[in-house]
GROMACS .gro file of C-alpha atoms in nm:
model
  428
    1MET     CA    1   7.470   9.489  -1.645
    2ASN     CA    2   7.223   9.764  -1.733
    3LYS     CA    3   6.850   9.742  -1.669
    4THR     CA    4   6.767   9.689  -2.037
    5ALA     CA    5   6.996   9.388  -2.065
    6TRP     CA    6   6.858   9.240  -1.740
    7ALA     CA    7   6.500   9.280  -1.861
    8ARG     CA    8   6.595   9.114  -2.192
    9MET     CA    9   6.747   8.817  -2.004
   10ARG     CA   10   6.437   8.778  -1.787
   11LYS     CA   11   6.216   8.786  -2.094
   12HIS     CA   12   6.415   8.513  -2.268
   13ALA     CA   13   6.440   8.307  -1.948
   14ALA     CA   14   6.061   8.310  -1.923
   15ILE     CA   15   6.031   8.130  -2.258
   16PRO     CA   16   6.168   7.793  -2.140
   17ALA     CA   17   5.970   7.831  -1.815
   18LEU     CA   18   5.651   7.879  -2.015
   19GLY     CA   19   5.747   7.587  -2.233
   20LEU     CA   20   5.798   7.368  -1.928
   21GLY     CA   21   5.462   7.476  -1.787
   22ALA     CA   22   5.289   7.399  -2.116
   23ALA     CA   23   5.460   7.062  -2.130
   24LEU     CA   24   5.337   6.982  -1.780
   25LEU     CA   25   4.982   7.082  -1.872
   26LEU     CA   26   4.997   6.867  -2.184
   27ALA     CA   27   5.131   6.577  -1.981
   28ILE     CA   28   4.851   6.614  -1.727
   29GLY     CA   29   4.595   6.640  -2.006
   30ALA     CA   30   4.741   6.339  -2.185
   31SER     CA   31   4.733   6.142  -1.862
   32THR     CA   32   4.371   6.240  -1.798
   33TYR     CA   33   4.259   6.142  -2.146
   34ALA     CA   34   4.464   5.823  -2.131
   35MET     CA   35   4.272   5.735  -1.816
   36LYS     CA   36   3.955   5.822  -2.005
   37ASP     CA   37   4.039   5.589  -2.293
   38GLU     CA   38   4.156   5.309  -2.065
   39ALA     CA   39   3.853   5.313  -1.832
   40ALA     CA   40   3.736   4.955  -1.795
   41PHE     CA   41   3.364   4.890  -1.834
   42GLU     CA   42   3.234   4.546  -1.917
   43LEU     CA   43   2.897   4.375  -1.873
   44ASN     CA   44   2.937   4.012  -1.774
   45ASP     CA   45   2.641   3.777  -1.814
   46LEU     CA   46   2.610   3.562  -1.501
   47SER     CA   47   2.284   3.383  -1.580
   48GLY     CA   48   2.009   3.396  -1.839
   49SER     CA   49   2.008   3.564  -2.178
   50ARG     CA   50   2.096   3.928  -2.237
   51GLU     CA   51   1.786   3.946  -2.457
   52ALA     CA   52   1.594   3.992  -2.131
   53ILE     CA   53   1.724   4.349  -2.100
   54ALA     CA   54   1.657   4.444  -2.462
   55ASP     CA   55   1.332   4.624  -2.372
   56ALA     CA   56   1.495   4.869  -2.130
   57VAL     CA   57   1.774   5.125  -2.118
   58ILE     CA   58   1.995   5.106  -1.811
   59SER     CA   59   2.199   5.417  -1.740
   60GLY     CA   60   2.399   5.592  -1.473
   61GLU     CA   61   2.729   5.753  -1.385
   62LEU     CA   62   3.046   5.646  -1.212
   63ARG     CA   63   3.202   5.971  -1.103
   64ASP     CA   64   3.453   6.140  -0.880
   65GLY     CA   65   3.540   6.506  -0.838
   66TYR     CA   66   3.734   6.527  -1.164
   67HIS     CA   67   3.543   6.329  -1.423
   68SER     CA   68   3.234   6.119  -1.481
   69VAL     CA   69   3.185   5.808  -1.691
   70HIS     CA   70   2.830   5.796  -1.825
   71PHE     CA   71   2.719   5.446  -1.917
   72HIS     CA   72   2.420   5.321  -2.115
   73ILE     CA   73   2.304   4.966  -2.174
   74GLU     CA   74   2.062   4.967  -2.467
   75ASN     CA   75   1.951   4.665  -2.670
   76GLY     CA   76   2.189   4.466  -2.454
   77LYS     CA   77   2.491   4.669  -2.567
   78LEU     CA   78   2.707   4.872  -2.332
   79ARG     CA   79   2.853   5.207  -2.429
   80THR     CA   80   3.033   5.467  -2.220
   81GLU     CA   81   3.123   5.832  -2.251
   82THR     CA   82   3.366   6.016  -2.025
   83GLU     CA   83   3.314   6.376  -1.920
   84VAL     CA   84   3.618   6.558  -1.779
   85PHE     CA   85   3.517   6.853  -1.563
   86ARG     CA   86   3.673   7.190  -1.645
   87GLN     CA   87   3.691   7.258  -1.273
   88PRO     CA   88   3.695   6.997  -0.995
   89GLU     CA   89   3.348   6.937  -0.853
   90PHE     CA   90   3.258   6.809  -0.511
   91THR     CA   91   3.053   6.494  -0.545
   92TYR     CA   92   2.833   6.367  -0.265
   93PRO     CA   93   2.591   6.111  -0.411
   94TYR     CA   94   2.285   6.101  -0.188
   95HIS     CA   95   2.176   5.777  -0.026
   96TYR     CA   96   1.905   5.774   0.239
   97VAL     CA   97   1.990   5.602   0.566
   98PRO     CA   98   1.693   5.536   0.799
   99GLY     CA   99   1.693   5.791   1.077
  100ALA     CA  100   1.877   6.057   0.877
  101ASP     CA  101   1.728   6.353   0.693
  102LYS     CA  102   1.537   6.255   0.380
  103ARG     CA  103   1.584   6.421   0.042
  104ILE     CA  104   1.297   6.440  -0.206
  105ASP     CA  105   1.371   6.616  -0.536
  106ASP     CA  106   1.594   6.910  -0.438
  107THR     CA  107   1.468   6.947  -0.081
  108MET     CA  108   1.594   6.783   0.237
  109PHE     CA  109   1.348   6.718   0.520
  110SER     CA  110   1.410   6.675   0.890
  111VAL     CA  111   1.136   6.571   1.135
  112GLU     CA  112   1.159   6.614   1.511
  113GLY     CA  113   0.929   6.600   1.808
  114LEU     CA  114   0.669   6.372   1.957
  115GLY     CA  115   0.307   6.469   1.999
  116THR     CA  116   0.378   6.793   1.819
  117PHE     CA  117   0.603   6.741   1.519
  118GLU     CA  118   0.824   7.001   1.356
  119ILE     CA  119   0.908   6.942   0.991
  120LEU     CA  120   1.201   7.146   0.861
  121SER     CA  121   1.272   7.183   0.490
  122LEU     CA  122   1.627   7.259   0.378
  123LYS     CA  123   1.761   7.375   0.041
  124PRO     CA  124   2.099   7.281  -0.110
  125LYS     CA  125   2.394   7.516  -0.135
  126LEU     CA  126   2.738   7.490  -0.295
  127TYR     CA  127   2.715   7.174  -0.510
  128ASN     CA  128   2.478   7.012  -0.256
  129ILE     CA  129   2.764   6.999  -0.003
  130TYR     CA  130   2.540   7.141   0.267
  131TYR     CA  131   2.178   7.242   0.316
  132VAL     CA  132   2.035   7.553   0.480
  133PRO     CA  133   1.698   7.583   0.659
  134ASP     CA  134   1.414   7.717   0.448
  135GLY     CA  135   1.067   7.639   0.583
  136LYS     CA  136   0.908   7.491   0.891
  137ALA     CA  137   0.568   7.329   0.948
  138ILE     CA  138   0.392   7.209   1.263
  139VAL     CA  139   0.144   6.922   1.303
  140THR     CA  140  -0.016   6.775   1.617
  141PRO     CA  141  -0.214   6.453   1.556
  142THR     CA  142  -0.439   6.320   1.833
  143ILE     CA  143  -0.243   6.000   1.887
  144HIS     CA  144  -0.193   5.814   2.214
  145TYR     CA  145   0.157   5.673   2.178
  146GLY     CA  146   0.245   5.333   2.317
  147LYS     CA  147   0.583   5.239   2.461
  148ASP     CA  148   0.817   4.949   2.395
  149GLU     CA  149   0.965   4.708   2.650
  150ASN     CA  150   1.222   4.970   2.752
  151GLY     CA  151   0.969   5.243   2.814
  152ASN     CA  152   1.048   5.435   2.495
  153ILE     CA  153   0.786   5.572   2.258
  154ASP     CA  154   0.741   5.307   1.990
  155LEU     CA  155   0.733   5.398   1.620
  156ALA     CA  156   0.718   5.159   1.325
  157ASN     CA  157   0.980   5.358   1.131
  158PRO     CA  158   1.185   5.677   1.160
  159LEU     CA  159   0.970   5.988   1.127
  160GLU     CA  160   1.113   6.075   0.784
  161TYR     CA  161   0.926   5.775   0.640
  162GLY     CA  162   0.609   5.979   0.692
  163ILE     CA  163   0.714   6.256   0.450
  164ALA     CA  164   0.589   6.262   0.089
  165LYS     CA  165   0.610   6.537  -0.173
  166ASN     CA  166   0.408   6.610  -0.485
  167GLY     CA  167   0.539   6.914  -0.671
  168ASP     CA  168   0.548   7.196  -0.416
  169ARG     CA  169   0.302   7.022  -0.184
  170VAL     CA  170   0.439   6.829   0.113
  171PHE     CA  171   0.247   6.571   0.315
  172PHE     CA  172   0.309   6.395   0.645
  173THR     CA  173   0.179   6.108   0.852
  174VAL     CA  174   0.324   5.956   1.167
  175PRO     CA  175   0.469   5.604   1.118
  176VAL     CA  176   0.302   5.468   1.431
  177SER     CA  177   0.344   5.117   1.569
  178SER     CA  178   0.063   4.885   1.674
  179ARG     CA  179   0.103   5.013   2.031
  180SER     CA  180  -0.042   5.353   1.936
  181THR     CA  181  -0.413   5.430   1.957
  182GLY     CA  182  -0.641   5.724   1.896
  183SER     CA  183  -0.662   5.903   1.564
  184SER     CA  184  -0.392   5.990   1.316
  185GLY     CA  185  -0.411   6.125   0.964
  186ILE     CA  186  -0.244   6.229   0.644
  187TYR     CA  187  -0.175   6.603   0.651
  188GLU     CA  188  -0.080   6.857   0.389
  189LEU     CA  189   0.179   7.077   0.556
  190ASN     CA  190   0.163   7.456   0.563
  191PHE     CA  191   0.517   7.596   0.576
  192PHE     CA  192   0.635   7.933   0.705
  193HIS     CA  193   0.990   8.069   0.686
  194TRP     CA  194   1.193   7.906   0.960
  195ALA     CA  195   1.340   8.241   1.076
  196ASP     CA  196   0.989   8.372   1.151
  197GLU     CA  197   0.919   8.107   1.414
  198LEU     CA  198   0.934   8.354   1.704
  199PHE     CA  199   0.694   8.592   1.532
  200VAL     CA  200   0.413   8.361   1.423
  201ASN     CA  201   0.159   8.138   1.589
  202ALA     CA  202   0.218   7.839   1.365
  203GLN     CA  203  -0.078   7.632   1.481
  204LYS     CA  204  -0.322   7.918   1.418
  205GLN     CA  205  -0.166   8.097   1.123
  206TYR     CA  206  -0.016   7.796   0.941
  207PRO     CA  207  -0.231   7.497   1.033
  208PRO     CA  208  -0.192   7.173   0.835
  209ARG     CA  209  -0.480   7.048   0.624
  210LEU     CA  210  -0.617   6.706   0.713
  211ILE     CA  211  -0.629   6.503   0.392
  212ALA     CA  212  -0.749   6.171   0.533
  213GLU     CA  213  -0.816   6.043   0.883
  214LEU     CA  214  -0.652   5.721   1.002
  215ASP     CA  215  -0.842   5.539   1.276
  216LEU     CA  216  -0.613   5.357   1.520
  217ARG     CA  217  -0.883   5.232   1.759
  218ALA     CA  218  -0.827   4.875   1.643
  219ASN     CA  219  -0.497   4.885   1.831
  220GLU     CA  220  -0.683   4.914   2.162
  221SER     CA  221  -0.750   4.541   2.147
  222ALA     CA  222  -0.478   4.281   2.194
  223GLU     CA  223  -0.637   4.083   1.912
  224GLN     CA  224  -0.575   4.136   1.541
  225PRO     CA  225  -0.588   4.346   1.336
  226ASN     CA  226  -0.315   4.566   1.481
  227ILE     CA  227  -0.225   4.853   1.252
  228GLU     CA  228   0.130   4.972   1.193
  229VAL     CA  229   0.188   5.265   0.958
  230LEU     CA  230   0.518   5.209   0.778
  231GLY     CA  231   0.530   5.518   0.559
  232LEU     CA  232   0.379   5.753   0.303
  233GLU     CA  233   0.474   5.789  -0.064
  234ALA     CA  234   0.360   6.007  -0.354
  235VAL     CA  235   0.301   5.883  -0.708
  236GLY     CA  236   0.190   6.169  -0.928
  237ASP     CA  237  -0.114   6.330  -0.765
  238LYS     CA  238  -0.182   6.023  -0.550
  239LEU     CA  239  -0.068   5.952  -0.197
  240VAL     CA  240   0.012   5.594  -0.104
  241LEU     CA  241  -0.005   5.479   0.257
  242ILE     CA  242   0.204   5.172   0.339
  243SER     CA  243   0.089   4.981   0.648
  244ALA     CA  244   0.089   4.635   0.802
  245ALA     CA  245  -0.209   4.473   0.972
  246ASN     CA  246  -0.321   4.122   1.055
  247GLY     CA  247  -0.020   3.959   0.888
  248GLU     CA  248  -0.070   4.153   0.564
  249LEU     CA  249   0.104   4.438   0.387
  250VAL     CA  250  -0.166   4.691   0.304
  251ILE     CA  251  -0.128   4.952   0.028
  252ARG     CA  252  -0.387   5.230   0.008
  253SER     CA  253  -0.414   5.504  -0.252
  254PHE     CA  254  -0.562   5.847  -0.173
  255ASP     CA  255  -0.638   6.148  -0.390
  256SER     CA  256  -0.395   6.415  -0.268
  257GLY     CA  257  -0.653   6.689  -0.319
  258SER     CA  258  -0.980   6.552  -0.184
  259GLY     CA  259  -0.838   6.278   0.038
  260ALA     CA  260  -1.075   6.026  -0.118
  261LEU     CA  261  -0.972   5.663  -0.087
  262LEU     CA  262  -0.909   5.545  -0.443
  263GLY     CA  263  -0.840   5.181  -0.366
  264GLU     CA  264  -0.640   4.936  -0.162
  265ALA     CA  265  -0.468   4.601  -0.195
  266ALA     CA  266  -0.322   4.358   0.055
  267LEU     CA  267  -0.029   4.118   0.031
  268PRO     CA  268  -0.081   3.817   0.262
  269ASN     CA  269   0.181   3.638   0.474
  270PHE     CA  270   0.370   3.956   0.555
  271GLN     CA  271   0.519   3.943   0.903
  272LEU     CA  272   0.733   4.219   1.049
  273GLN     CA  273   1.059   4.154   1.228
  274ARG     CA  274   1.080   4.227   1.598
  275PRO     CA  275   1.395   4.325   1.789
  276ALA     CA  276   1.379   4.003   1.987
  277ALA     CA  277   1.364   3.794   1.671
  278GLU     CA  278   1.533   3.994   1.395
  279ALA     CA  279   1.717   3.701   1.242
  280GLU     CA  280   1.446   3.437   1.247
  281ARG     CA  281   1.086   3.383   1.344
  282SER     CA  282   1.012   3.099   1.579
  283ASP     CA  283   0.793   2.930   1.318
  284GLY     CA  284   1.067   2.952   1.054
  285ALA     CA  285   0.876   3.194   0.830
  286ILE     CA  286   1.044   3.490   0.665
  287ALA     CA  287   1.005   3.814   0.858
  288TYR     CA  288   1.058   4.154   0.700
  289SER     CA  289   1.202   4.479   0.823
  290SER     CA  290   0.956   4.764   0.865
  291SER     CA  291   1.199   4.994   0.682
  292TYR     CA  292   1.179   4.979   0.304
  293GLU     CA  293   1.290   5.145  -0.017
  294ALA     CA  294   1.032   5.305  -0.245
  295PHE     CA  295   1.071   5.386  -0.615
  296SER     CA  296   0.793   5.608  -0.742
  297ASP     CA  297   0.714   5.589  -1.114
  298SER     CA  298   0.480   5.881  -1.183
  299LYS     CA  299   0.501   5.829  -1.558
  300LEU     CA  300   0.352   5.478  -1.542
  301GLY     CA  301   0.158   5.528  -1.219
  302ILE     CA  302   0.341   5.249  -1.038
  303LEU     CA  303   0.499   5.231  -0.694
  304ASN     CA  304   0.782   4.979  -0.655
  305LEU     CA  305   0.870   4.868  -0.302
  306SER     CA  306   1.160   4.668  -0.161
  307PHE     CA  307   1.173   4.508   0.185
  308ARG     CA  308   1.469   4.328   0.341
  309GLY     CA  309   1.386   4.004   0.514
  310SER     CA  310   1.546   3.744   0.735
  311ARG     CA  311   1.773   3.480   0.581
  312SER     CA  312   1.902   3.730   0.321
  313ARG     CA  313   1.566   3.758   0.148
  314GLN     CA  314   1.449   4.061  -0.048
  315LEU     CA  315   1.080   4.115  -0.120
  316MET     CA  316   1.006   4.339  -0.418
  317LEU     CA  317   0.660   4.427  -0.539
  318SER     CA  318   0.496   4.667  -0.781
  319ALA     CA  319   0.160   4.834  -0.721
  320ASP     CA  320  -0.029   4.974  -1.020
  321LEU     CA  321  -0.229   5.280  -0.915
  322ALA     CA  322  -0.399   5.357  -1.246
  323ASP     CA  323  -0.735   5.223  -1.130
  324GLY     CA  324  -0.743   5.172  -0.756
  325VAL     CA  325  -0.452   4.959  -0.634
  326ARG     CA  326  -0.340   4.638  -0.800
  327ILE     CA  327  -0.027   4.440  -0.712
  328VAL     CA  328   0.100   4.346  -1.057
  329ASN     CA  329   0.434   4.195  -0.964
  330GLN     CA  330   0.587   4.020  -0.663
  331VAL     CA  331   0.938   3.878  -0.631
  332GLU     CA  332   1.105   3.718  -0.332
  333ALA     CA  333   1.477   3.700  -0.409
  334ASP     CA  334   1.742   3.503  -0.224
  335ARG     CA  335   2.052   3.720  -0.177
  336SER     CA  336   2.244   3.474   0.041
  337GLU     CA  337   2.518   3.416  -0.218
  338GLU     CA  338   2.587   3.788  -0.249
  339GLU     CA  339   2.531   3.881   0.112
  340SER     CA  340   2.751   3.636   0.296
  341GLN     CA  341   2.924   3.956   0.398
  342HIS     CA  342   2.784   4.273   0.548
  343LEU     CA  343   2.690   4.535   0.286
  344ILE     CA  344   2.736   4.909   0.310
  345ASP     CA  345   2.663   5.211   0.093
  346GLU     CA  346   2.405   5.031  -0.118
  347ARG     CA  347   2.242   5.219  -0.405
  348SER     CA  348   1.945   5.072  -0.587
  349ALA     CA  349   1.698   5.132  -0.863
  350ILE     CA  350   1.385   4.928  -0.929
  351ARG     CA  351   1.132   4.967  -1.207
  352TYR     CA  352   0.847   4.756  -1.341
  353LEU     CA  353   0.850   4.798  -1.717
  354ASN     CA  354   0.694   4.603  -2.004
  355GLY     CA  355   0.582   4.325  -1.772
  356LYS     CA  356   0.929   4.273  -1.622
  357LEU     CA  357   1.094   4.389  -1.302
  358TYR     CA  358   1.436   4.550  -1.352
  359VAL     CA  359   1.663   4.583  -1.050
  360ILE     CA  360   1.999   4.756  -1.005
  361ARG     CA  361   2.208   4.702  -0.692
  362ALA     CA  362   2.542   4.879  -0.645
  363TYR     CA  363   2.718   4.838  -0.312
  364LYS     CA  364   3.045   4.786  -0.131
  365GLU     CA  365   3.119   4.464   0.050
  366ALA     CA  366   3.247   4.455   0.405
  367ARG     CA  367   3.379   4.147   0.580
  368SER     CA  368   3.263   4.264   0.917
  369SER     CA  369   3.012   4.506   1.062
  370ASP     CA  370   3.285   4.678   1.263
  371PRO     CA  371   3.271   5.050   1.172
  372ASN     CA  372   3.635   5.087   1.286
  373ASP     CA  373   3.770   4.823   1.049
  374VAL     CA  374   4.084   4.981   0.901
  375ASN     CA  375   4.052   4.770   0.586
  376GLU     CA  376   3.697   4.888   0.515
  377ILE     CA  377   3.802   5.124   0.236
  378ALA     CA  378   3.959   4.843   0.034
  379ARG     CA  379   3.647   4.624   0.021
  380PRO     CA  380   3.531   4.550  -0.335
  381HIS     CA  381   3.248   4.738  -0.502
  382ARG     CA  382   2.980   4.543  -0.690
  383PHE     CA  383   2.721   4.640  -0.949
  384TYR     CA  384   2.453   4.382  -1.029
  385LEU     CA  385   2.167   4.400  -1.277
  386TYR     CA  386   1.867   4.167  -1.251
  387VAL     CA  387   1.560   4.110  -1.466
  388TYR     CA  388   1.260   3.916  -1.337
  389ASP     CA  389   0.993   3.788  -1.572
  390GLN     CA  390   0.675   3.650  -1.416
  391SER     CA  391   0.846   3.666  -1.076
  392LYS     CA  392   1.134   3.445  -1.189
  393LEU     CA  393   1.494   3.550  -1.251
  394ALA     CA  394   1.541   3.580  -1.628
  395TYR     CA  395   1.879   3.752  -1.628
  396LYS     CA  396   2.160   3.847  -1.395
  397GLY     CA  397   2.463   4.046  -1.503
  398GLU     CA  398   2.751   4.227  -1.339
  399LEU     CA  399   2.890   4.558  -1.456
  400VAL     CA  400   3.264   4.521  -1.401
  401THR     CA  401   3.479   4.835  -1.387
  402ASP     CA  402   3.823   4.935  -1.265
  403GLN     CA  403   3.669   5.114  -0.965
  404ASN     CA  404   3.821   4.871  -0.716
  405ASP     CA  405   4.172   4.951  -0.844
  406ASP     CA  406   4.136   5.300  -0.695
  407TYR     CA  407   4.162   5.169  -0.342
  408GLU     CA  408   4.449   4.923  -0.368
  409ASP     CA  409   4.713   5.157  -0.223
  410GLY     CA  410   4.485   5.273   0.059
  411THR     CA  411   4.535   5.644  -0.013
  412ILE     CA  412   4.178   5.719  -0.124
  413ALA     CA  413   3.900   5.738   0.133
  414ASP     CA  414   3.524   5.757   0.085
  415GLY     CA  415   3.431   6.122   0.035
  416ASP     CA  416   3.772   6.199  -0.118
  417MET     CA  417   3.759   6.397  -0.444
  418ARG     CA  418   3.920   6.094  -0.609
  419SER     CA  419   3.668   5.847  -0.471
  420ARG     CA  420   3.434   5.720  -0.742
  421SER     CA  421   3.075   5.621  -0.676
  422TYR     CA  422   2.760   5.546  -0.873
  423THR     CA  423   2.490   5.807  -0.912
  424ASN     CA  424   2.189   5.891  -1.131
  425LEU     CA  425   2.099   5.526  -1.180
  426ALA     CA  426   1.797   5.495  -1.410
  427ILE     CA  427   1.587   5.234  -1.587
  428ASP     CA  428   1.391   5.357  -1.891
   0.00000   0.00000   0.00000
């Protein structure tokens, strides 16, 4: 056979091969779009009337590395739209875990040290898969730190709770426990490039600016009030200090520029849990964890807070910062029916809107707290929507999807490109 004939045969043989390849692509595309059309999304009303959610738009995404289902609940009606990515995308929905680095906007923050604190800012790279160091700041408050029963320095919360960000400005306070005395403060940090650390005198060339002084001398006495600083938040151009003292939760608002105290409000009957009595207080009262979730609403000037309490209680409150500080909403919810099992990977959104409190909770159940449980991946995912009107539950619904079907064969693990999770949850 001559070369011309052989080339002709190869050319014709390529035609069915191309046809087969095209058929496979069409089959894959058809399968993908069939999955798109068959995606199950349904809002089930569990209690109350759906009219309660008519004033808000609930939105979010359920996504994996290949596609995303955008959902909207508006005027009580659910609609979805599926986006198929042209190229697979890594998806790592962020969820803060106390003690880990804390992300605010597009920046991750890590805080280390004691006495002198080093705050490192990190910027995202490659689809937010990893973060690289960017800036570093140093702050040294004049605090005398107390120790716990085991001789360890005692803090009310992980150091990252003391970070707040307003635009490009970053602030820090130490979340001290009631065992600490001396003087603390709210500081505006002065960052330098982390790689220049060996070439600068940070404390002289990049000193922090003291925004407001926090007097801890009251902690020198064994009697109340004993001050515990739980964290710092930013709402627009205001800084909000969250603390506990004398059996009250205290919320103070400061001007982030001048440091002027703009107002404060206190919530009575707020007792913190202690390691020796995490589950229950001796007097039977509800005790709350010092760790909390904060949802800053700069548009409305409201800070929404959520505390977990003993006996499966959840305390949610909204502080209006428009004129001083005013607690405009308070809800104590009983989650015992939903939390008979340990919860993991919880994602939440809370917003006070039009006189109602809207709450989203998406999480995965776990029948045990054993991190080595081989059946952990197959635990069901839940998505609940609540509306509270005048502190009472007006509506509860569950967004039911086919997400749990993904894990039935045990071949998909969390973090897998095929693993779906909720992200970009919003209440508008």
